[in-house]
Short mmCIF file of C-alpha atoms and ligand atoms in Angstrom, two decimals:
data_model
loop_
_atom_site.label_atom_id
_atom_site.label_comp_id
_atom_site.label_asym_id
_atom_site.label_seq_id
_atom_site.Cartn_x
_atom_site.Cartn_y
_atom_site.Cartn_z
CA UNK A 1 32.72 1.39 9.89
CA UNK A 2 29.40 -0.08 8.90
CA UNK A 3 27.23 2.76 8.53
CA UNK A 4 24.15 0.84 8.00
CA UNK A 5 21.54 -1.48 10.13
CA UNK A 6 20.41 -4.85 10.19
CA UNK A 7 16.89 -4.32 9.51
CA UNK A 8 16.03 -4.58 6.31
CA UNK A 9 15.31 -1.73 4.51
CA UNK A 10 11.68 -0.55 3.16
CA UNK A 11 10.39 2.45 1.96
CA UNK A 12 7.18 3.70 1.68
CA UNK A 13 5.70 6.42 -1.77
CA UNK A 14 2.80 7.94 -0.36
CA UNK A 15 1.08 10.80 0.51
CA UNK A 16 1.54 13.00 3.96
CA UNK A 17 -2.04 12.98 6.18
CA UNK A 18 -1.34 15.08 8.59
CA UNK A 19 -2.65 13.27 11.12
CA UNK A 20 -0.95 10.32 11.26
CA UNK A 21 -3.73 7.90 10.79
CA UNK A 22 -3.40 7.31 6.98
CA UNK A 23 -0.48 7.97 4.34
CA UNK A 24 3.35 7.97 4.72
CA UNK A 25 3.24 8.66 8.73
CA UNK A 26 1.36 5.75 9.38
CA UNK A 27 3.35 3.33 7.06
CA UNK A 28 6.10 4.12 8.94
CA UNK A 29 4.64 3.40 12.24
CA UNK A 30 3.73 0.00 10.77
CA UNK A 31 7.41 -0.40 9.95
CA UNK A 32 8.76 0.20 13.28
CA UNK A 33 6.30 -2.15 14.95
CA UNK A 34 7.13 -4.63 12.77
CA UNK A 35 10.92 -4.39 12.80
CA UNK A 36 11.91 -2.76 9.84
CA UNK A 37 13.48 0.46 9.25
CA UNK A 38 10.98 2.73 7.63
CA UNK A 39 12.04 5.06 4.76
CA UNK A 40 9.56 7.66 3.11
CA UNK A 41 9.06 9.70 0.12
CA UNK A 42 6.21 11.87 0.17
CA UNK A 43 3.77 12.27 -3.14
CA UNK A 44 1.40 14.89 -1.85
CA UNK A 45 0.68 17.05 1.28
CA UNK A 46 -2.84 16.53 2.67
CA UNK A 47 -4.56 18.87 4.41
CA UNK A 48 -7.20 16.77 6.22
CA UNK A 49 -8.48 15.57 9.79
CA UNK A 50 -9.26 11.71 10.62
CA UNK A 51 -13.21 13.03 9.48
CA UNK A 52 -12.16 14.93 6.52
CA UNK A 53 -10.02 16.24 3.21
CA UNK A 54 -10.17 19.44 2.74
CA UNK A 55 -7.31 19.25 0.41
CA UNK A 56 -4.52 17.43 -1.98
CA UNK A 57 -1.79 19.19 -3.57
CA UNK A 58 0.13 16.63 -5.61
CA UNK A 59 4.05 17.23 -5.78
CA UNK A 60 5.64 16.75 -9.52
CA UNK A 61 7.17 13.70 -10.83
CA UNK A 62 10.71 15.00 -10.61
CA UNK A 63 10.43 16.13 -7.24
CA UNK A 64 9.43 12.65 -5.88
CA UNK A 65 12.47 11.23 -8.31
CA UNK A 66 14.36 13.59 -6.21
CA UNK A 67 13.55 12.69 -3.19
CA UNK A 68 13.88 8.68 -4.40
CA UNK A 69 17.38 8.55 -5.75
CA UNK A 70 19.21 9.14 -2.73
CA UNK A 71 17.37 6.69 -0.78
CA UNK A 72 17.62 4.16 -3.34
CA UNK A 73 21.25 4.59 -4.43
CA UNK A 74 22.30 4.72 -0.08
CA UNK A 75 19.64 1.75 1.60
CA UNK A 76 19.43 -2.11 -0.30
CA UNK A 77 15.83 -1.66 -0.36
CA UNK A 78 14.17 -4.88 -1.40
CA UNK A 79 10.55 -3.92 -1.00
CA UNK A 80 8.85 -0.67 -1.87
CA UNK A 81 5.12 0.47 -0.87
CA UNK A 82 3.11 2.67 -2.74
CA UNK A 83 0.07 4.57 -1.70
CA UNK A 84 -1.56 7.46 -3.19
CA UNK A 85 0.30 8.92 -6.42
CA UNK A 86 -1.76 11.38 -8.88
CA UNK A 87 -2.34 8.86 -11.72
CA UNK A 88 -1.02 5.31 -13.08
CA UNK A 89 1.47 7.42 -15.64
CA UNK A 90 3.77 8.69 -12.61
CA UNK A 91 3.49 5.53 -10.70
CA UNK A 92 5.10 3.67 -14.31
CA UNK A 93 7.14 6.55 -14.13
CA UNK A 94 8.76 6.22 -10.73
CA UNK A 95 8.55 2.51 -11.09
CA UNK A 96 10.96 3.32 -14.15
CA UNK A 97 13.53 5.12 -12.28
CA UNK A 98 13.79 3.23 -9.28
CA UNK A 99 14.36 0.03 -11.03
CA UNK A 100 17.05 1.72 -12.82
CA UNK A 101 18.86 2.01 -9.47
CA UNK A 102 17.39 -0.82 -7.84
CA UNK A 103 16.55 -3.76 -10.55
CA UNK A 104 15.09 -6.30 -7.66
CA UNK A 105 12.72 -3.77 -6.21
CA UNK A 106 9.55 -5.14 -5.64
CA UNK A 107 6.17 -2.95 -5.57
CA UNK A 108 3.18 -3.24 -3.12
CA UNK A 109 0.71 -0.97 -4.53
CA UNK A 110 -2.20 0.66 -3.23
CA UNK A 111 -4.32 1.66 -5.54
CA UNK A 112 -5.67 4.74 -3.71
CA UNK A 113 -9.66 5.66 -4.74
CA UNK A 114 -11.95 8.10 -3.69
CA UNK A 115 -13.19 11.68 -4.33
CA UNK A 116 -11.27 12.80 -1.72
CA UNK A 117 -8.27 11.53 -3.26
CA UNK A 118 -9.17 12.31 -7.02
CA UNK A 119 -9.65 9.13 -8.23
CA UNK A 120 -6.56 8.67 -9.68
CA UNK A 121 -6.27 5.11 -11.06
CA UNK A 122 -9.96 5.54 -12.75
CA UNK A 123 -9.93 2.70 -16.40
CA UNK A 124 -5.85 1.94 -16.09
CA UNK A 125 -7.15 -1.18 -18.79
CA UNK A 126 -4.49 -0.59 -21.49
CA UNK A 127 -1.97 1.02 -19.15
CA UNK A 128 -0.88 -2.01 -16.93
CA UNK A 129 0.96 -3.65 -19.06
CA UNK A 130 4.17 -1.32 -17.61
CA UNK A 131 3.54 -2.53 -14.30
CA UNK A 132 3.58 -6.07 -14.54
CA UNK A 133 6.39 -6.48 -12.19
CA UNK A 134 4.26 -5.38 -9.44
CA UNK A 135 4.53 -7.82 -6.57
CA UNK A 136 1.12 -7.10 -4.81
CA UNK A 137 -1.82 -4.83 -6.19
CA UNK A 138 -4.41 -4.59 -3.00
CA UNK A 139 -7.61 -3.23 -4.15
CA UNK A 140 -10.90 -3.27 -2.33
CA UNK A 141 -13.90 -4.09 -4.27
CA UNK A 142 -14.93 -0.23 -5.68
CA UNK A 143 -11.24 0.07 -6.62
CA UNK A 144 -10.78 -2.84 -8.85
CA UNK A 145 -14.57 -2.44 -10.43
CA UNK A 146 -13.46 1.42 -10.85
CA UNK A 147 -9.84 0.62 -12.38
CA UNK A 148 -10.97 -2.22 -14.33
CA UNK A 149 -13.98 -1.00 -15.98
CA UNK A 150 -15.56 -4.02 -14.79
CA UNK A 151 -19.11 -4.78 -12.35
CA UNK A 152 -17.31 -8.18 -11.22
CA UNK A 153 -14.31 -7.25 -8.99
CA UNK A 154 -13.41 -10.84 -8.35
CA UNK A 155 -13.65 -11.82 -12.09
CA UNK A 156 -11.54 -8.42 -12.70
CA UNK A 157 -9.09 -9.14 -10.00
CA UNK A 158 -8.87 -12.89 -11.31
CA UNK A 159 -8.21 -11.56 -14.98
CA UNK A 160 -5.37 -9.03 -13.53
CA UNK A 161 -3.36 -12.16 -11.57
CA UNK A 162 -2.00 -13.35 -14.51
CA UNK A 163 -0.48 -9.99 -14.30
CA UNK A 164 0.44 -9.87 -10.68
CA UNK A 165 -0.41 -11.31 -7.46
CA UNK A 166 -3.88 -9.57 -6.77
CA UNK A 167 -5.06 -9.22 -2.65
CA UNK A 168 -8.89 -7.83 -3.21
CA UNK A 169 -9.79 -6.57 0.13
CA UNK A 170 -13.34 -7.08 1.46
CA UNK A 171 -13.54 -5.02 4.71
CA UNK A 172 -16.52 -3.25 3.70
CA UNK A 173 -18.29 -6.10 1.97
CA UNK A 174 -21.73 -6.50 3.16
CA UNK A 175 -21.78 -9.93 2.59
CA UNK A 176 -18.65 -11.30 3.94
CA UNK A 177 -16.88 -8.39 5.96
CA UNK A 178 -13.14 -9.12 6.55
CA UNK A 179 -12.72 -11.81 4.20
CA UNK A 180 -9.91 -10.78 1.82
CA UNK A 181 -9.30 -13.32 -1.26
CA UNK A 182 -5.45 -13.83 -2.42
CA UNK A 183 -5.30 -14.24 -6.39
CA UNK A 184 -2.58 -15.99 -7.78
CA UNK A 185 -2.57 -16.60 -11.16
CA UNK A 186 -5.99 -17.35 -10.90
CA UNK A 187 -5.68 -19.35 -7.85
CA UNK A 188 -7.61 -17.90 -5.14
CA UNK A 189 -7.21 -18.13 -1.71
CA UNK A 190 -9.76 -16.73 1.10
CA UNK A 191 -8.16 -15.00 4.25
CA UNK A 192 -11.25 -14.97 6.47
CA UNK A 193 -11.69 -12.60 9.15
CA UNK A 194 -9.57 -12.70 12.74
CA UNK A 195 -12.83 -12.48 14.96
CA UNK A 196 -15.36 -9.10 15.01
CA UNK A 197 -15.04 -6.17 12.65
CA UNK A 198 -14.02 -3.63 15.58
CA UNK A 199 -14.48 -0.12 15.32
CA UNK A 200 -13.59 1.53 12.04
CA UNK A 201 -11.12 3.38 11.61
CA UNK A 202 -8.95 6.29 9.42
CA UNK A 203 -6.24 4.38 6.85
CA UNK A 204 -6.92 0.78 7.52
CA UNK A 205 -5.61 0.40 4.39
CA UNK A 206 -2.93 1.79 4.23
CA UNK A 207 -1.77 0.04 6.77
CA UNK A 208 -2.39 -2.81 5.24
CA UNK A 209 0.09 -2.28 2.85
CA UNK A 210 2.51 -1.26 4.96
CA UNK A 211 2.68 -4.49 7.15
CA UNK A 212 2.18 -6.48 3.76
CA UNK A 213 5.57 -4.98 2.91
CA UNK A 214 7.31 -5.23 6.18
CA UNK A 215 6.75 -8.67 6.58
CA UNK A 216 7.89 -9.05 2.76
CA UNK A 217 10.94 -7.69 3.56
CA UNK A 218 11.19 -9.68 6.65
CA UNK A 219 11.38 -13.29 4.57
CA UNK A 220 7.57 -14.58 4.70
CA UNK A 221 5.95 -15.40 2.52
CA UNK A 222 3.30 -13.78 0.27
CA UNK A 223 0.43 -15.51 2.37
CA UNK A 224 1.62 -15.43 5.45
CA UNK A 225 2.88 -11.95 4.83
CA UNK A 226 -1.02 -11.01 4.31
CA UNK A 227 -2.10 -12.98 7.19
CA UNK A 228 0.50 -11.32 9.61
CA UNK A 229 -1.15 -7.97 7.96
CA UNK A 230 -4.18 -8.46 8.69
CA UNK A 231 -3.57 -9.54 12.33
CA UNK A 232 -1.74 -5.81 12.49
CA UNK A 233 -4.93 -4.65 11.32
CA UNK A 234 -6.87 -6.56 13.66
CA UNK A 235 -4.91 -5.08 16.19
CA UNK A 236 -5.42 -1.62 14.92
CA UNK A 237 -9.49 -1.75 14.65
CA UNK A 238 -9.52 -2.99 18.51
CA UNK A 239 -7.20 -0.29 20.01
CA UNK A 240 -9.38 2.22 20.53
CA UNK A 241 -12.78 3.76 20.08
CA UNK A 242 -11.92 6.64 17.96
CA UNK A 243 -10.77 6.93 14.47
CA UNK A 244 -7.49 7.02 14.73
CA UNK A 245 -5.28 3.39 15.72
CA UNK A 246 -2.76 2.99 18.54
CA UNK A 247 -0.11 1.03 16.90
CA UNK A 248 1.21 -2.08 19.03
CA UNK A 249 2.90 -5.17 17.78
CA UNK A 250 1.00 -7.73 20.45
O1 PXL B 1 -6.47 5.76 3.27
C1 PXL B 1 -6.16 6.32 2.03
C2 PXL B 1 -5.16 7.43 2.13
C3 PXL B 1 -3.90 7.25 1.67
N1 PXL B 1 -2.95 8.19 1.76
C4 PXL B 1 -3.21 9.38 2.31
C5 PXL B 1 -4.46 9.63 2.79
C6 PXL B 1 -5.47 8.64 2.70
C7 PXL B 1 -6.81 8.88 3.19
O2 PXL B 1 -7.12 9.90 3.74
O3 PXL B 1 -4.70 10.81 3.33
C8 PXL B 1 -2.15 10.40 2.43
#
């Protein structure tokens, strides 16, 4: 008997908010909206409200390998998200493994910043040549000037497309709110805002990701994939008044 569904599988390496709005919960509310089957493994328990982190205790390397393998070596995962992880040597690490089960895998990666968070991808320059495979890196504009050493986030994020396919988000730009650009091997592509900003709210981008990898896994392409995203994230900023989203797929 066939023991599996006809979603297609994703899974989502990311860190457990306890309330829902951000992290490893909230990926896999994207997924359901969007018709995928959600799988999880968590990198770190949170201990934080929609306002504030009050803590993050990372779990080892081997433990999230643990909780990977048998995910990987059960579901045909395709497409893998990755959110916050405690530094750019586990996420090669896991990378690693889960290739070794899963040679097609394909990474969306979130490179996480913050104090809250720990800053973990601070100056990866040197370090990225591991993860060139990536199929998505989506930083906003601190995170790529903090990772890349580099004042000019759009030069930075042009530079790292020859490596992969860069989306630099601009949601808190002054200048052009909303408008994310798509680098391609140094082609860029603007994805301009759906209509007004909305009210703000707790792990925006994370979902992001998350319906960047759904809609990856559901055949579209890389653009559209990011334009369907960001219409999920439109959705998201208008649902309510307070911090935390409603999800809804229309
Ligand atoms: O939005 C970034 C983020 C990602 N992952 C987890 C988080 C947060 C922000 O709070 O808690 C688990």
């Amino acid at each position: 008997m066939e023991k599996l569904c006809d979603r297609p599988y994703v899974l989502t390496i990311a860190g457990f908010d306890p309330t829902g709005g951000a992290g490893l919960v909230a990926d896999c509310k994207t997924f359901e909206q969007l018709g995928v089957m959600g799988l999880s493994v968590c990198t770190a328990v949170t201990v934080q409200t929609e306002e504030q982190v009050f803590n993050v205790d990372w779990l080892s390397p081997q433990s999230i390998i643990n909780q990977l393998n048998p995910l990987l070596s059960r579901y045909p995962v395709e497409y893998v998200k990755v959110g916050i992880i405690q530094n750019w040597e586990v996420l090669s690490e896991i990378v690693e493994v889960a290739k070794k089960i899963r040679p097609n895998l394909k990474f969306i990666v979130d490179p996480v910043l913050g104090p809250s968070m720990g800053t973990p991808f601070h100056n990866v320059v040197g370090l990225e040549s591991s993860l060139m495979h990536l199929a998505l890196l989506t930083p906003n504009v601190p995170e790529m000037q903090e990772m890349t050493v580099n004042e000019n986030a759009i030069e930075a994020a042009v530079l790292w497309s020859a490596k992969c396919p860069v989306l630099l988000k601009g949601g808190h730009s002054s200048t052009t709110p909303g408008t994310d650009l798509l680098i391609v091997n140094g082609q860029i592509t603007e994805l301009n805002p759906l209509g007004p900003m909305g009210s703000p709210k707790h792990g925006t981008g994370c979902c992001l990701s998350a319906a960047i990898t759904a809609q990856l896994a559901n055949g579209q392409s890389l653009e559209n994939a990011c334009l369907e995203a960001k219409k999920y994230v439109y959705r998201l900023i208008h649902s309510n008044q307070t911090l935390l989203a409603y999800h809804a797929n229309s």
